[in-house]
mmCIF file of C-alpha atoms in Angstrom:
data_model
loop_
_atom_site.group_PDB
_atom_site.id
_atom_site.type_symbol
_atom_site.label_atom_id
_atom_site.label_comp_id
_atom_site.label_asym_id
_atom_site.label_seq_id
_atom_site.Cartn_x
_atom_site.Cartn_y
_atom_site.Cartn_z
ATOM 1 C CA MET A 17 9.247 3.577 -10.782
ATOM 2 C CA GLU A 18 9.262 -0.768 -10.038
ATOM 3 C CA ILE A 19 7.252 -1.831 -6.960
ATOM 4 C CA SER A 20 8.476 -5.674 -5.383
ATOM 5 C CA ASP A 21 5.798 -8.176 -5.520
ATOM 6 C CA LYS A 22 6.401 -8.574 -1.915
ATOM 7 C CA LEU A 23 4.827 -5.108 -0.901
ATOM 8 C CA LEU A 24 2.729 -5.441 2.228
ATOM 9 C CA CYS A 25 1.209 -2.694 2.228
ATOM 10 C CA LEU A 26 0.947 1.062 1.408
ATOM 11 C CA PHE A 27 0.020 4.314 3.065
ATOM 12 C CA SER A 28 1.062 7.624 3.613
ATOM 13 C CA ALA A 29 3.131 8.833 6.782
ATOM 14 C CA ASP A 30 4.730 12.098 8.558
ATOM 15 C CA VAL A 31 8.116 11.290 9.900
ATOM 16 C CA SER A 32 8.138 12.803 13.146
ATOM 17 C CA ASP A 33 11.310 13.747 15.761
ATOM 18 C CA ASP A 34 11.642 11.676 19.197
ATOM 19 C CA GLY A 35 14.580 12.971 20.288
ATOM 20 C CA ASP A 36 17.284 10.699 19.295
ATOM 21 C CA ARG A 37 15.242 8.761 16.519
ATOM 22 C CA TYR A 38 12.968 9.773 14.306
ATOM 23 C CA VAL A 39 9.440 8.119 13.991
ATOM 24 C CA VAL A 40 7.158 6.948 10.768
ATOM 25 C CA GLU A 41 3.652 6.281 11.724
ATOM 26 C CA VAL A 42 1.770 3.059 10.861
ATOM 27 C CA PRO A 43 -1.765 3.721 10.767
ATOM 28 C CA ARG A 44 -3.722 1.060 13.042
ATOM 29 C CA ARG A 45 -5.633 0.054 9.982
ATOM 30 C CA GLU A 46 -2.506 -1.711 8.893
ATOM 31 C CA ILE A 47 -1.905 -3.864 11.804
ATOM 32 C CA GLU A 48 -6.072 -4.689 12.058
ATOM 33 C CA THR A 49 -6.084 -6.039 8.544
ATOM 34 C CA GLY A 50 -3.144 -8.510 9.373
ATOM 35 C CA SER A 51 -0.829 -6.789 6.587
ATOM 36 C CA ILE A 52 1.663 -6.446 8.962
ATOM 37 C CA GLU A 53 2.349 -7.731 12.822
ATOM 38 C CA PRO A 54 4.015 -5.048 15.780
ATOM 39 C CA GLY A 55 7.061 -6.349 17.331
ATOM 40 C CA GLU A 56 8.179 -7.506 13.531
ATOM 41 C CA THR A 57 11.053 -6.244 11.541
ATOM 42 C CA TYR A 58 10.344 -4.933 8.104
ATOM 43 C CA ARG A 59 12.114 -2.875 5.274
ATOM 44 C CA VAL A 60 10.897 0.788 4.558
ATOM 45 C CA ALA A 61 10.563 2.642 1.397
ATOM 46 C CA LEU A 62 10.368 5.823 1.581
ATOM 47 C CA ILE A 63 8.767 7.923 -1.285
ATOM 48 C CA SER A 64 9.310 12.195 -1.585
ATOM 49 C CA SER A 65 5.555 13.485 -1.551
ATOM 50 C CA ASP A 66 6.780 15.642 -4.136
ATOM 51 C CA VAL A 67 7.668 13.057 -6.998
ATOM 52 C CA GLU A 68 4.516 12.579 -9.496
ATOM 53 C CA ALA A 69 2.794 9.417 -9.388
ATOM 54 C CA THR A 70 2.426 9.513 -13.211
ATOM 55 C CA THR A 71 3.819 11.134 -16.004
ATOM 56 C CA GLU A 72 0.944 10.320 -18.500
ATOM 57 C CA THR A 73 -0.980 13.347 -19.795
ATOM 58 C CA ASP A 74 -3.476 11.394 -21.872
ATOM 59 C CA GLU A 75 -7.213 11.214 -20.541
ATOM 60 C CA ASP A 76 -8.197 8.415 -22.005
ATOM 61 C CA ASN A 77 -5.932 6.335 -19.757
ATOM 62 C CA VAL A 78 -7.973 7.800 -16.792
ATOM 63 C CA PRO A 79 -10.334 5.365 -14.933
ATOM 64 C CA SER A 80 -13.656 7.054 -14.890
ATOM 65 C CA GLU A 81 -14.507 5.443 -11.347
ATOM 66 C CA PRO A 82 -12.312 3.733 -8.531
ATOM 67 C CA GLN A 83 -10.495 0.920 -9.259
ATOM 68 C CA PRO A 84 -11.111 -2.147 -7.125
ATOM 69 C CA PRO A 85 -8.149 -1.944 -4.087
ATOM 70 C CA VAL A 86 -7.530 -5.790 -4.961
ATOM 71 C CA GLU A 87 -6.508 -7.837 -7.799
ATOM 72 C CA ALA A 88 -7.097 -11.242 -9.166
ATOM 73 C CA GLY A 89 -4.521 -13.633 -7.764
ATOM 74 C CA GLU A 90 -3.495 -11.321 -4.896
ATOM 75 C CA ILE A 91 -3.241 -12.832 -0.860
ATOM 76 C CA ARG A 92 -5.148 -11.172 1.488
ATOM 77 C CA TYR A 93 -5.264 -11.930 5.464
ATOM 78 C CA VAL A 94 -9.264 -10.631 6.264
ATOM 79 C CA GLU A 95 -11.647 -11.051 9.130
ATOM 80 C CA ILE A 96 -15.031 -11.953 8.356
ATOM 81 C CA GLU A 97 -17.619 -9.658 9.751
ATOM 82 C CA ASP A 98 -20.969 -11.135 7.831
ATOM 83 C CA ILE A 99 -22.594 -13.728 6.341
ATOM 84 C CA GLY A 100 -24.423 -13.146 2.867
ATOM 85 C CA LYS A 101 -28.093 -13.985 1.634
ATOM 86 C CA GLN A 102 -26.107 -17.473 -0.002
ATOM 87 C CA GLY A 103 -24.012 -18.088 3.318
ATOM 88 C CA ASP A 104 -20.865 -17.418 2.341
ATOM 89 C CA GLY A 105 -18.524 -14.653 4.484
ATOM 90 C CA ILE A 106 -18.267 -11.375 3.891
ATOM 91 C CA ALA A 107 -14.427 -9.554 5.073
ATOM 92 C CA ARG A 108 -14.427 -5.401 3.653
ATOM 93 C CA VAL A 109 -10.994 -4.234 2.973
ATOM 94 C CA GLU A 110 -9.751 -0.576 1.579
ATOM 95 C CA ARG A 111 -13.048 1.852 0.951
ATOM 96 C CA GLY A 112 -15.376 -0.815 1.882
ATOM 97 C CA TYR A 113 -14.740 -2.893 -0.759
ATOM 98 C CA VAL A 114 -16.246 -6.616 -0.053
ATOM 99 C CA ILE A 115 -14.321 -9.637 -0.517
ATOM 100 C CA ILE A 116 -16.678 -12.471 -0.481
ATOM 101 C CA VAL A 117 -15.110 -15.943 1.340
ATOM 102 C CA PRO A 118 -17.072 -18.947 0.666
ATOM 103 C CA GLY A 119 -17.011 -21.434 3.561
ATOM 104 C CA ALA A 120 -16.027 -19.037 6.259
ATOM 105 C CA ASP A 121 -17.751 -17.699 9.462
ATOM 106 C CA VAL A 122 -18.034 -14.594 11.674
ATOM 107 C CA GLY A 123 -14.984 -13.512 13.185
ATOM 108 C CA GLU A 124 -13.160 -15.701 11.353
ATOM 109 C CA ARG A 125 -9.318 -14.184 10.524
ATOM 110 C CA VAL A 126 -8.361 -16.049 7.538
ATOM 111 C CA LYS A 127 -5.629 -16.207 4.228
ATOM 112 C CA VAL A 128 -7.738 -15.811 1.179
ATOM 113 C CA GLU A 129 -6.213 -15.832 -2.024
ATOM 114 C CA VAL A 130 -8.529 -13.526 -4.528
ATOM 115 C CA THR A 131 -10.066 -15.370 -7.721
ATOM 116 C CA GLU A 132 -12.516 -13.433 -9.078
ATOM 117 C CA VAL A 133 -12.487 -8.806 -8.907
ATOM 118 C CA LYS A 134 -15.471 -7.012 -10.000
ATOM 119 C CA SER A 135 -16.275 -3.378 -9.873
ATOM 120 C CA ASN A 136 -17.866 -3.525 -6.438
ATOM 121 C CA PHE A 137 -16.668 -7.113 -4.682
ATOM 122 C CA ALA A 138 -14.003 -9.534 -5.550
ATOM 123 C CA VAL A 139 -14.346 -13.277 -4.301
ATOM 124 C CA GLY A 140 -11.344 -15.122 -2.177
ATOM 125 C CA GLU A 141 -10.772 -18.726 -1.464
ATOM 126 C CA ILE A 142 -9.275 -19.615 1.710
ATOM 127 C CA ILE A 143 -5.893 -21.416 1.768
ATOM 128 C CA GLU A 144 -5.121 -20.586 5.790
ATOM 129 C CA GLU A 145 -7.833 -20.533 8.179
ATOM 130 C CA ASP A 146 -7.643 -19.143 11.830
ATOM 131 C CA LEU A 147 -5.065 -16.905 11.633
#
């Protein structure tokens, strides 16, 4: 299955019947992280939960630890929650994974490009401030 580079977020959701329409609920975290905005229109792709994610059975390809939820070059909207010992901004994303953002202050919402990814943290460069 090919996934578009324009993918903003990925989550599981139930489809509920609401009379003359059906509703797909978007998790609050997707709004809070800035992945999507209320009132905007988005294209939605639905994938059956019965579909296997992979057909590979080679156990050597299975990572022993969870992989970072970000990749180098990825663009993210984050909120700075704390300041690190070196004075850099600290943002947390999925599973509490830390993105260090030099030059950011607590409470700022910034658009960052992930420049470095390690197993337990990433570094992001601010490309747009005060969102």
